[in-house]
Tab-separated table of C-alpha atoms in Angstrom:
chain	number	residue	atom	x	y	z
A	1	MET	CA	-8.570	87.445	14.530
A	2	PRO	CA	-8.771	84.165	12.570
A	3	ASP	CA	-10.373	81.290	14.201
A	4	PRO	CA	-7.624	78.757	15.091
A	5	THR	CA	-9.957	75.927	14.551
A	6	THR	CA	-10.677	77.011	11.063
A	7	PRO	CA	-8.238	74.860	8.629
A	8	GLY	CA	-5.951	77.009	6.540
A	9	PRO	CA	-5.325	76.664	2.790
A	10	ASP	CA	-3.659	73.425	1.609
A	11	PRO	CA	0.055	73.709	1.618
A	12	ASP	CA	1.801	73.755	-1.825
A	13	PRO	CA	3.030	70.370	-2.619
A	14	THR	CA	6.102	71.661	-4.472
A	15	THR	CA	7.174	73.651	-1.381
A	16	PRO	CA	9.325	71.412	1.116
A	17	ASP	CA	8.118	71.166	4.483
A	18	PRO	CA	10.940	72.533	6.787
A	19	THR	CA	9.875	70.168	9.691
A	20	THR	CA	10.394	67.072	7.400
A	21	PRO	CA	14.001	65.850	7.414
A	22	ASP	CA	15.631	65.549	4.060
A	23	PRO	CA	16.371	61.805	3.652
A	24	GLY	CA	19.636	62.835	1.565
A	25	ALA	CA	21.096	64.867	4.257
A	26	THR	CA	23.745	63.997	6.737
A	27	GLU	CA	23.644	64.563	10.485
A	28	SER	CA	25.297	67.842	9.939
A	29	GLY	CA	22.322	68.887	7.739
A	30	SER	CA	24.310	68.916	4.402
A	31	ARG	CA	23.744	66.637	1.551
A	32	PRO	CA	26.585	64.050	0.691
A	33	ALA	CA	28.758	65.187	-2.118
A	34	PRO	CA	28.592	63.059	-5.253
A	35	PRO	CA	31.135	60.225	-5.670
A	36	HIS	CA	34.359	61.388	-7.113
A	37	GLY	CA	37.860	59.811	-7.987
A	38	ALA	CA	38.358	55.919	-7.906
A	39	HIS	CA	34.932	55.666	-6.206
A	40	GLY	CA	33.131	57.375	-9.065
A	41	ARG	CA	34.401	55.252	-11.756
A	42	PRO	CA	32.625	51.905	-12.867
A	43	PRO	CA	34.216	48.859	-11.461
A	44	SER	CA	36.973	47.360	-13.537
A	45	ALA	CA	36.814	44.136	-15.466
A	46	GLY	CA	38.924	42.397	-12.824
A	47	ARG	CA	36.538	43.446	-10.013
A	48	ARG	CA	33.534	42.379	-11.983
A	49	TRP	CA	35.041	38.909	-12.586
A	50	ALA	CA	35.979	38.554	-8.957
A	51	ALA	CA	32.503	39.419	-7.962
A	52	TYR	CA	31.152	36.991	-10.605
A	53	LYS	CA	33.218	34.224	-9.302
A	54	LYS	CA	31.864	34.623	-5.823
A	55	SER	CA	28.242	34.920	-6.949
A	56	PRO	CA	25.847	31.932	-7.596
A	57	TYR	CA	25.863	32.844	-11.231
A	58	LEU	CA	29.260	31.136	-12.039
A	59	PRO	CA	28.116	27.639	-10.939
A	60	ALA	CA	24.711	28.178	-12.647
A	61	THR	CA	26.393	28.933	-15.888
A	62	VAL	CA	28.816	26.163	-15.631
A	63	ILE	CA	25.816	23.580	-14.970
A	64	MET	CA	24.071	25.264	-17.903
A	65	LEU	CA	26.932	24.535	-20.201
A	66	ILE	CA	27.550	21.017	-18.944
A	67	CYS	CA	23.785	20.185	-19.224
A	68	ALA	CA	23.744	21.425	-23.022
A	69	ALA	CA	26.957	19.270	-23.648
A	70	ALA	CA	25.691	16.247	-21.768
A	71	ALA	CA	22.533	16.242	-23.873
A	72	GLY	CA	24.459	16.272	-27.232
A	73	LEU	CA	26.706	13.553	-25.833
A	74	PHE	CA	23.933	11.476	-24.672
A	75	ALA	CA	22.269	11.540	-27.989
A	76	GLY	CA	25.432	11.200	-29.783
A	77	SER	CA	26.673	8.078	-27.724
A	78	TYR	CA	23.468	6.058	-28.020
A	79	THR	CA	22.881	7.006	-31.699
A	80	TYR	CA	26.577	5.888	-32.493
A	81	ALA	CA	26.266	2.726	-30.832
A	82	MET	CA	22.742	1.632	-31.579
A	83	ALA	CA	21.256	3.549	-34.460
A	84	ASN	CA	22.863	1.417	-37.300
A	85	PRO	CA	24.011	-1.749	-35.882
A	86	THR	CA	26.698	-3.550	-38.187
A	87	PRO	CA	28.384	-7.001	-38.023
A	88	HIS	CA	32.035	-6.410	-36.853
A	89	ARG	CA	32.981	-9.799	-35.390
A	90	ILE	CA	30.564	-12.794	-35.170
A	91	PRO	CA	31.913	-16.124	-33.812
A	92	ALA	CA	30.145	-19.057	-35.555
A	93	ALA	CA	30.657	-22.737	-35.150
A	94	VAL	CA	31.117	-24.796	-38.155
A	95	VAL	CA	30.674	-28.600	-37.884
A	96	SER	CA	33.416	-30.413	-39.853
A	97	GLN	CA	30.879	-31.710	-42.475
A	98	PRO	CA	31.380	-28.708	-44.685
A	99	ASP	CA	34.678	-30.005	-46.012
A	100	THR	CA	32.656	-30.654	-49.123
A	101	VAL	CA	33.131	-28.255	-51.992
A	102	ARG	CA	29.476	-27.233	-51.485
A	103	GLY	CA	29.813	-26.692	-47.800
A	104	LYS	CA	33.109	-24.467	-48.023
A	105	GLU	CA	31.219	-22.372	-50.855
A	106	PHE	CA	28.221	-21.908	-48.428
A	107	VAL	CA	30.526	-20.555	-45.512
A	108	ALA	CA	32.569	-18.378	-47.778
A	109	ALA	CA	29.457	-16.815	-49.415
A	110	MET	CA	27.910	-16.246	-45.607
A	111	ASP	CA	31.227	-14.575	-44.646
A	112	LYS	CA	31.284	-12.310	-47.686
A	113	ALA	CA	27.808	-11.407	-47.192
A	114	LEU	CA	28.535	-10.350	-43.679
A	115	ASP	CA	31.520	-8.197	-44.808
A	116	ALA	CA	34.042	-10.825	-43.638
A	117	SER	CA	32.820	-10.499	-39.894
A	118	LEU	CA	32.491	-14.263	-39.429
A	119	VAL	CA	34.971	-15.850	-36.901
A	120	ILE	CA	35.043	-19.474	-37.840
A	121	HIS	CA	35.361	-22.190	-35.152
A	122	VAL	CA	35.512	-25.667	-36.414
A	123	PHE	CA	34.047	-28.531	-34.306
A	124	ALA	CA	34.081	-32.381	-35.052
A	125	THR	CA	30.375	-32.847	-33.883
A	126	PRO	CA	27.120	-31.005	-33.485
A	127	ALA	CA	27.242	-31.707	-29.731
A	128	GLU	CA	30.676	-29.922	-29.321
A	129	ALA	CA	29.198	-27.117	-31.336
A	130	ARG	CA	26.141	-26.882	-29.287
A	131	GLU	CA	28.076	-26.727	-26.061
A	132	ALA	CA	30.151	-23.767	-27.428
A	133	LEU	CA	26.963	-22.117	-28.072
A	134	GLU	CA	25.663	-22.756	-24.622
A	135	ASP	CA	29.033	-21.234	-23.272
A	136	GLN	CA	28.256	-18.023	-25.481
A	137	GLN	CA	31.510	-18.794	-27.309
A	138	VAL	CA	29.690	-18.587	-30.672
A	139	PHE	CA	26.442	-17.180	-31.854
A	140	ALA	CA	25.532	-19.678	-34.567
A	141	ILE	CA	26.175	-23.346	-35.730
A	142	VAL	CA	26.540	-23.979	-39.430
A	143	ARG	CA	26.118	-27.374	-41.051
A	144	ALA	CA	26.398	-27.763	-44.675
A	145	ASP	CA	26.857	-30.510	-47.309
A	146	SER	CA	25.877	-31.419	-50.815
A	147	ARG	CA	22.336	-31.708	-50.015
A	148	GLY	CA	21.930	-28.245	-48.262
A	149	ALA	CA	22.732	-26.106	-45.277
A	150	SER	CA	21.226	-25.591	-41.705
A	151	LEU	CA	21.813	-22.710	-39.524
A	152	ASP	CA	21.220	-22.596	-35.791
A	153	VAL	CA	20.955	-19.255	-34.123
A	154	ALA	CA	20.471	-18.173	-30.632
A	155	GLY	CA	17.952	-15.369	-30.330
A	156	ALA	CA	18.951	-15.143	-26.565
A	157	SER	CA	22.408	-14.055	-27.593
A	158	GLY	CA	21.040	-11.236	-29.589
A	159	ALA	CA	17.768	-10.785	-31.516
A	160	ALA	CA	19.523	-8.441	-34.020
A	161	VAL	CA	22.599	-10.892	-34.547
A	162	ALA	CA	20.266	-13.869	-35.018
A	163	GLN	CA	18.218	-11.742	-37.442
A	164	VAL	CA	21.225	-10.679	-39.536
A	165	LEU	CA	22.428	-14.134	-39.634
A	166	ALA	CA	19.209	-15.696	-40.694
A	167	GLN	CA	18.596	-13.142	-43.407
A	168	SER	CA	22.267	-13.654	-44.890
A	169	ALA	CA	22.004	-17.484	-44.874
A	170	VAL	CA	18.679	-17.501	-46.674
A	171	LYS	CA	19.915	-14.960	-49.131
A	172	VAL	CA	23.087	-17.012	-49.785
A	173	GLY	CA	21.217	-20.155	-50.193
A	174	HIS	CA	19.034	-18.601	-52.685
A	175	THR	CA	22.033	-17.294	-54.620
A	176	LEU	CA	23.906	-20.662	-54.666
A	177	GLY	CA	20.625	-22.575	-55.148
A	178	ILE	CA	21.100	-24.390	-51.802
A	179	PRO	CA	18.096	-25.166	-49.555
A	180	VAL	CA	18.723	-23.650	-46.187
A	181	SER	CA	16.818	-24.223	-42.923
A	182	VAL	CA	17.294	-21.783	-40.042
A	183	THR	CA	16.309	-22.737	-36.449
A	184	ASP	CA	16.355	-20.653	-33.349
A	185	VAL	CA	17.603	-23.147	-30.848
A	186	LYS	CA	17.768	-20.458	-27.903
A	187	PRO	CA	14.662	-18.352	-28.334
A	188	LEU	CA	13.682	-15.181	-26.153
A	189	HIS	CA	10.959	-15.447	-23.718
A	190	LYS	CA	7.477	-14.602	-25.138
A	191	GLY	CA	7.081	-11.521	-22.981
A	192	ASP	CA	10.471	-10.189	-24.171
A	193	PRO	CA	10.449	-10.690	-28.027
A	194	ARG	CA	13.178	-8.150	-28.813
A	195	GLY	CA	15.433	-9.154	-25.652
A	196	LEU	CA	15.301	-5.591	-24.179
A	197	ALA	CA	13.790	-6.558	-20.699
A	198	LEU	CA	17.143	-7.434	-19.236
A	199	PHE	CA	18.840	-4.177	-20.689
A	200	TYR	CA	15.979	-2.283	-19.105
A	201	ILE	CA	16.211	-3.773	-15.645
A	202	SER	CA	20.073	-3.380	-15.675
A	203	LEU	CA	19.727	0.092	-16.748
A	204	ALA	CA	17.300	0.730	-13.921
A	205	ALA	CA	19.642	-0.712	-11.421
A	206	VAL	CA	22.611	1.394	-12.638
A	207	ILE	CA	20.712	4.733	-12.587
A	208	ILE	CA	18.890	4.155	-9.441
A	209	GLY	CA	22.064	3.036	-7.891
A	210	PHE	CA	23.915	6.179	-8.386
A	211	VAL	CA	21.087	8.433	-8.037
A	212	SER	CA	20.200	6.977	-4.623
A	213	SER	CA	23.765	7.633	-3.473
A	214	ILE	CA	23.428	11.268	-4.652
A	215	GLN	CA	20.282	11.608	-2.598
A	216	LEU	CA	22.070	10.153	0.501
A	217	ASN	CA	24.850	12.673	-0.085
A	218	VAL	CA	22.377	15.606	-0.213
A	219	HIS	CA	19.904	14.648	2.490
A	220	ALA	CA	21.920	12.486	4.950
A	221	SER	CA	25.310	14.030	4.791
A	222	GLY	CA	25.886	13.371	8.534
A	223	LEU	CA	26.198	9.715	8.041
A	224	ARG	CA	29.550	8.324	8.856
A	225	PRO	CA	31.352	6.471	6.243
A	226	LEU	CA	30.518	2.873	7.551
A	227	GLU	CA	26.871	4.033	8.029
A	228	ARG	CA	27.081	5.249	4.391
A	229	ILE	CA	28.068	1.988	3.133
A	230	ALA	CA	25.616	0.198	5.196
A	231	PHE	CA	22.603	2.131	3.761
A	232	THR	CA	24.102	1.764	0.372
A	233	VAL	CA	23.838	-1.987	0.709
A	234	ALA	CA	20.342	-1.743	2.270
A	235	TYR	CA	18.784	0.316	-0.735
A	236	ALA	CA	20.713	-2.010	-3.224
A	237	LEU	CA	19.073	-5.063	-1.700
A	238	LEU	CA	15.592	-3.525	-1.445
A	239	GLY	CA	15.766	-1.915	-4.973
A	240	GLY	CA	16.956	-4.992	-6.607
A	241	PHE	CA	14.307	-7.118	-5.052
A	242	CYS	CA	11.573	-4.475	-6.180
A	243	ILE	CA	13.004	-4.556	-9.783
A	244	ALA	CA	13.026	-8.211	-9.964
A	245	ALA	CA	9.594	-8.532	-8.514
A	246	VAL	CA	7.951	-6.138	-10.742
A	247	VAL	CA	9.493	-7.519	-14.019
A	248	ASP	CA	8.817	-11.156	-13.158
A	249	TRP	CA	6.020	-11.431	-10.709
A	250	LEU	CA	3.806	-8.203	-11.573
A	251	LEU	CA	4.532	-7.987	-15.455
A	252	ASN	CA	5.450	-11.557	-16.123
A	253	SER	CA	7.855	-10.309	-18.939
A	254	VAL	CA	10.832	-12.546	-18.202
A	255	ASP	CA	10.878	-15.808	-16.172
A	256	LEU	CA	13.804	-14.732	-13.871
A	257	PRO	CA	15.850	-17.172	-11.746
A	258	PHE	CA	14.720	-14.850	-8.817
A	259	PHE	CA	17.307	-15.172	-6.152
A	260	GLU	CA	20.354	-14.982	-8.665
A	261	SER	CA	18.738	-11.999	-10.744
A	262	TRP	CA	17.925	-10.215	-7.461
A	263	LEU	CA	21.561	-10.528	-6.059
A	264	ILE	CA	22.987	-9.245	-9.569
A	265	LEU	CA	20.659	-6.282	-9.488
A	266	ALA	CA	21.484	-5.571	-5.865
A	267	LEU	CA	25.287	-5.774	-6.606
A	268	THR	CA	24.792	-3.600	-9.596
A	269	MET	CA	23.039	-0.812	-7.456
A	270	PHE	CA	25.610	-1.182	-4.808
A	271	THR	CA	28.411	-0.858	-7.314
A	272	THR	CA	27.201	2.188	-8.939
A	273	GLY	CA	26.301	3.815	-5.749
A	274	MET	CA	30.017	3.362	-4.627
A	275	VAL	CA	31.238	4.702	-7.918
A	276	PHE	CA	29.528	7.970	-7.103
A	277	LEU	CA	31.091	7.964	-3.779
A	278	MET	CA	34.556	7.516	-5.225
A	279	PHE	CA	33.953	10.432	-7.692
A	280	ASN	CA	32.518	12.476	-4.837
A	281	THR	CA	35.545	11.884	-2.748
A	282	LEU	CA	37.751	12.869	-5.753
A	283	PHE	CA	35.794	15.772	-7.207
A	284	GLY	CA	33.385	17.049	-4.766
A	285	ARG	CA	30.230	18.783	-6.026
A	286	TRP	CA	31.089	17.893	-9.574
A	287	ALA	CA	31.120	14.313	-9.056
A	288	MET	CA	27.915	13.816	-11.181
A	289	ILE	CA	29.925	14.598	-14.387
A	290	PRO	CA	32.327	11.505	-14.230
A	291	THR	CA	29.520	9.318	-12.845
A	292	TRP	CA	27.273	10.191	-15.705
A	293	GLY	CA	29.903	9.913	-18.256
A	294	LEU	CA	31.238	6.513	-17.209
A	295	LEU	CA	28.006	4.664	-16.261
A	296	VAL	CA	25.459	6.394	-18.817
A	297	LEU	CA	27.352	7.762	-21.624
A	298	LEU	CA	29.968	5.249	-22.036
A	299	GLY	CA	28.571	2.037	-20.046
A	300	ASN	CA	25.117	1.701	-21.082
A	301	PRO	CA	25.528	1.981	-24.873
A	302	SER	CA	28.466	-0.538	-24.717
A	303	SER	CA	26.766	-2.955	-22.398
A	304	GLY	CA	25.487	-5.264	-25.254
A	305	GLY	CA	21.967	-5.082	-23.756
A	306	ALA	CA	20.243	-3.096	-26.539
A	307	VAL	CA	22.580	-3.961	-29.334
A	308	SER	CA	24.482	-7.180	-28.928
A	309	TRP	CA	28.238	-6.725	-28.783
A	310	PRO	CA	29.208	-8.360	-32.253
A	311	LEU	CA	27.027	-5.397	-33.928
A	312	LEU	CA	28.584	-2.631	-31.738
A	313	PRO	CA	31.761	-0.544	-32.888
A	314	SER	CA	34.649	-2.749	-32.179
A	315	VAL	CA	36.074	-0.241	-29.403
A	316	LEU	CA	32.692	-0.359	-27.498
A	317	GLY	CA	32.323	-4.224	-27.792
A	318	HIS	CA	35.592	-4.593	-25.955
A	319	ILE	CA	35.372	-2.068	-23.386
A	320	GLY	CA	31.816	-2.572	-22.458
A	321	ARG	CA	32.317	-5.720	-20.567
A	322	TRP	CA	34.701	-4.064	-18.254
A	323	LEU	CA	32.343	-1.626	-17.065
A	324	PRO	CA	29.522	-2.064	-14.380
A	325	PRO	CA	26.527	-1.746	-16.861
A	326	GLY	CA	28.083	-4.408	-19.352
A	327	ALA	CA	28.954	-6.653	-16.463
A	328	SER	CA	25.464	-6.428	-15.227
A	329	VAL	CA	23.764	-7.242	-18.520
A	330	ASN	CA	26.082	-10.259	-19.087
A	331	ALA	CA	25.632	-11.700	-15.756
A	332	GLN	CA	21.765	-11.217	-16.012
A	333	HIS	CA	21.739	-12.508	-19.680
A	334	THR	CA	23.520	-15.673	-18.759
A	335	ALA	CA	21.346	-16.309	-15.441
A	336	VAL	CA	18.144	-16.073	-17.512
A	337	TYR	CA	18.995	-17.868	-20.723
A	338	TYR	CA	22.096	-19.927	-20.245
A	339	GLN	CA	21.525	-21.460	-16.694
A	340	GLY	CA	24.170	-23.758	-15.688
A	341	HIS	CA	26.836	-21.701	-17.772
A	342	GLN	CA	27.179	-18.701	-15.483
A	343	ARG	CA	30.708	-17.083	-15.686
A	344	ILE	CA	32.617	-15.469	-12.845
A	345	PHE	CA	34.020	-12.649	-15.060
A	346	PRO	CA	31.105	-10.065	-14.679
A	347	PHE	CA	30.958	-10.647	-11.049
A	348	LEU	CA	34.551	-9.949	-10.658
A	349	VAL	CA	34.077	-6.777	-12.647
A	350	LEU	CA	31.211	-5.562	-10.525
A	351	ALA	CA	33.163	-6.573	-7.375
A	352	GLY	CA	36.374	-4.851	-8.507
A	353	TRP	CA	34.554	-1.499	-9.268
A	354	ALA	CA	32.952	-1.747	-5.918
A	355	LEU	CA	35.935	-2.473	-3.941
A	356	VAL	CA	38.241	0.093	-5.598
A	357	SER	CA	35.492	2.765	-5.305
A	358	GLY	CA	34.891	1.911	-1.547
A	359	ALA	CA	38.594	2.079	-0.755
A	360	VAL	CA	38.957	5.459	-2.353
A	361	PHE	CA	35.844	6.898	-0.671
A	362	TRP	CA	37.013	5.311	2.747
A	363	VAL	CA	40.524	6.482	2.522
A	364	GLY	CA	39.588	10.033	1.237
A	365	THR	CA	36.901	10.527	3.962
A	366	HIS	CA	39.208	9.599	6.739
A	367	ARG	CA	41.891	11.793	5.427
A	368	LYS	CA	39.587	14.772	5.331
A	369	GLN	CA	38.298	14.051	8.753
A	370	GLY	CA	41.715	13.578	10.184
A	371	GLY	CA	42.718	17.112	8.965
A	372	ARG	CA	39.538	18.847	10.284
A	373	ASP	CA	37.945	16.752	13.076
A	374	HIS	CA	40.458	14.508	14.775
A	375	MET	CA	42.107	17.339	16.915
A	376	PRO	CA	43.519	16.063	20.353
A	377	GLN	CA	41.079	16.719	23.077
A	378	HIS	CA	43.497	18.715	25.159
A	379	ALA	CA	44.277	20.980	22.207
A	380	ALA	CA	40.620	21.504	21.569
A	381	ALA	CA	40.046	22.532	25.167
A	382	ALA	CA	42.999	24.913	25.078
A	383	THR	CA	41.401	26.808	22.235
């Protein structure tokens, strides 16, 4: 008799163990039949599309396409506006002395050299012409007589514009044999020789303003409308202070009139934050698209900060002043370089965008809450 403690031969691995249940068998012991009929066919195109729409792949694909288009539009808008600045409409003051033949000849040659882009404003005295330049009604003052010509430019009104005017005046004077003197009567600060610092700080206020609003929307979505506006005011004031402090106190790039510049930056950040809230109310999760398009693709290139508006394409030069980035640059530019000549228009533009955006956000939010949360208490208890 074999010893029960002695191990037998190893079982054949190809032989199924009758004690091991078949994972493919049903409770009755039989294996399921292969799919047949409608269940055996691959899903139709309609079913696949319906499943795709419910999956995360659809928004991911849309975002991919939007990002690609935004990259091209971003490069195109800035290149179109800034890559090849060309004079389109340059207001210039002419003192009445060029009534002489030589003076008229010089002004006409200047206009021709600038492709007929000069818009002449005649003033009786140099003092009146200088006041027009301080009010930013003109970008240069031309005086000419039989002895020669002089050109006063304002680098603060746009370094590129001043350079174009100066080069054209010297060239025309050489052609006509007239001595020409060029003077920059409103130079840029030494720490900002190209006049870009104000554009950069306004750009920072615009972008951080709406990006902060996006972050509040993502990470503090439980805030009530009034609380959301209050936090927008708070980060705008704090952010505007930090921008002005870094540029003026830490880097000493531009000598800012601190309080006025701080408030302009804060108003800019608040306005762009409210613009995002308006678009978020209207378009939901796709609000970033119109916000980016309005403020970055259209607003920043047309603001006149990097390239002064007389050198921008005419359409951009006109609409840029009505958008938050352009209003911010204009207000900041006047506050820094033309103190005492500040204008109300850029503040009205910023305030108008903020008020309209805030009204849309407030009304839209309360309508949504009225349909969802404002159920009478007795009705809620009954359910």
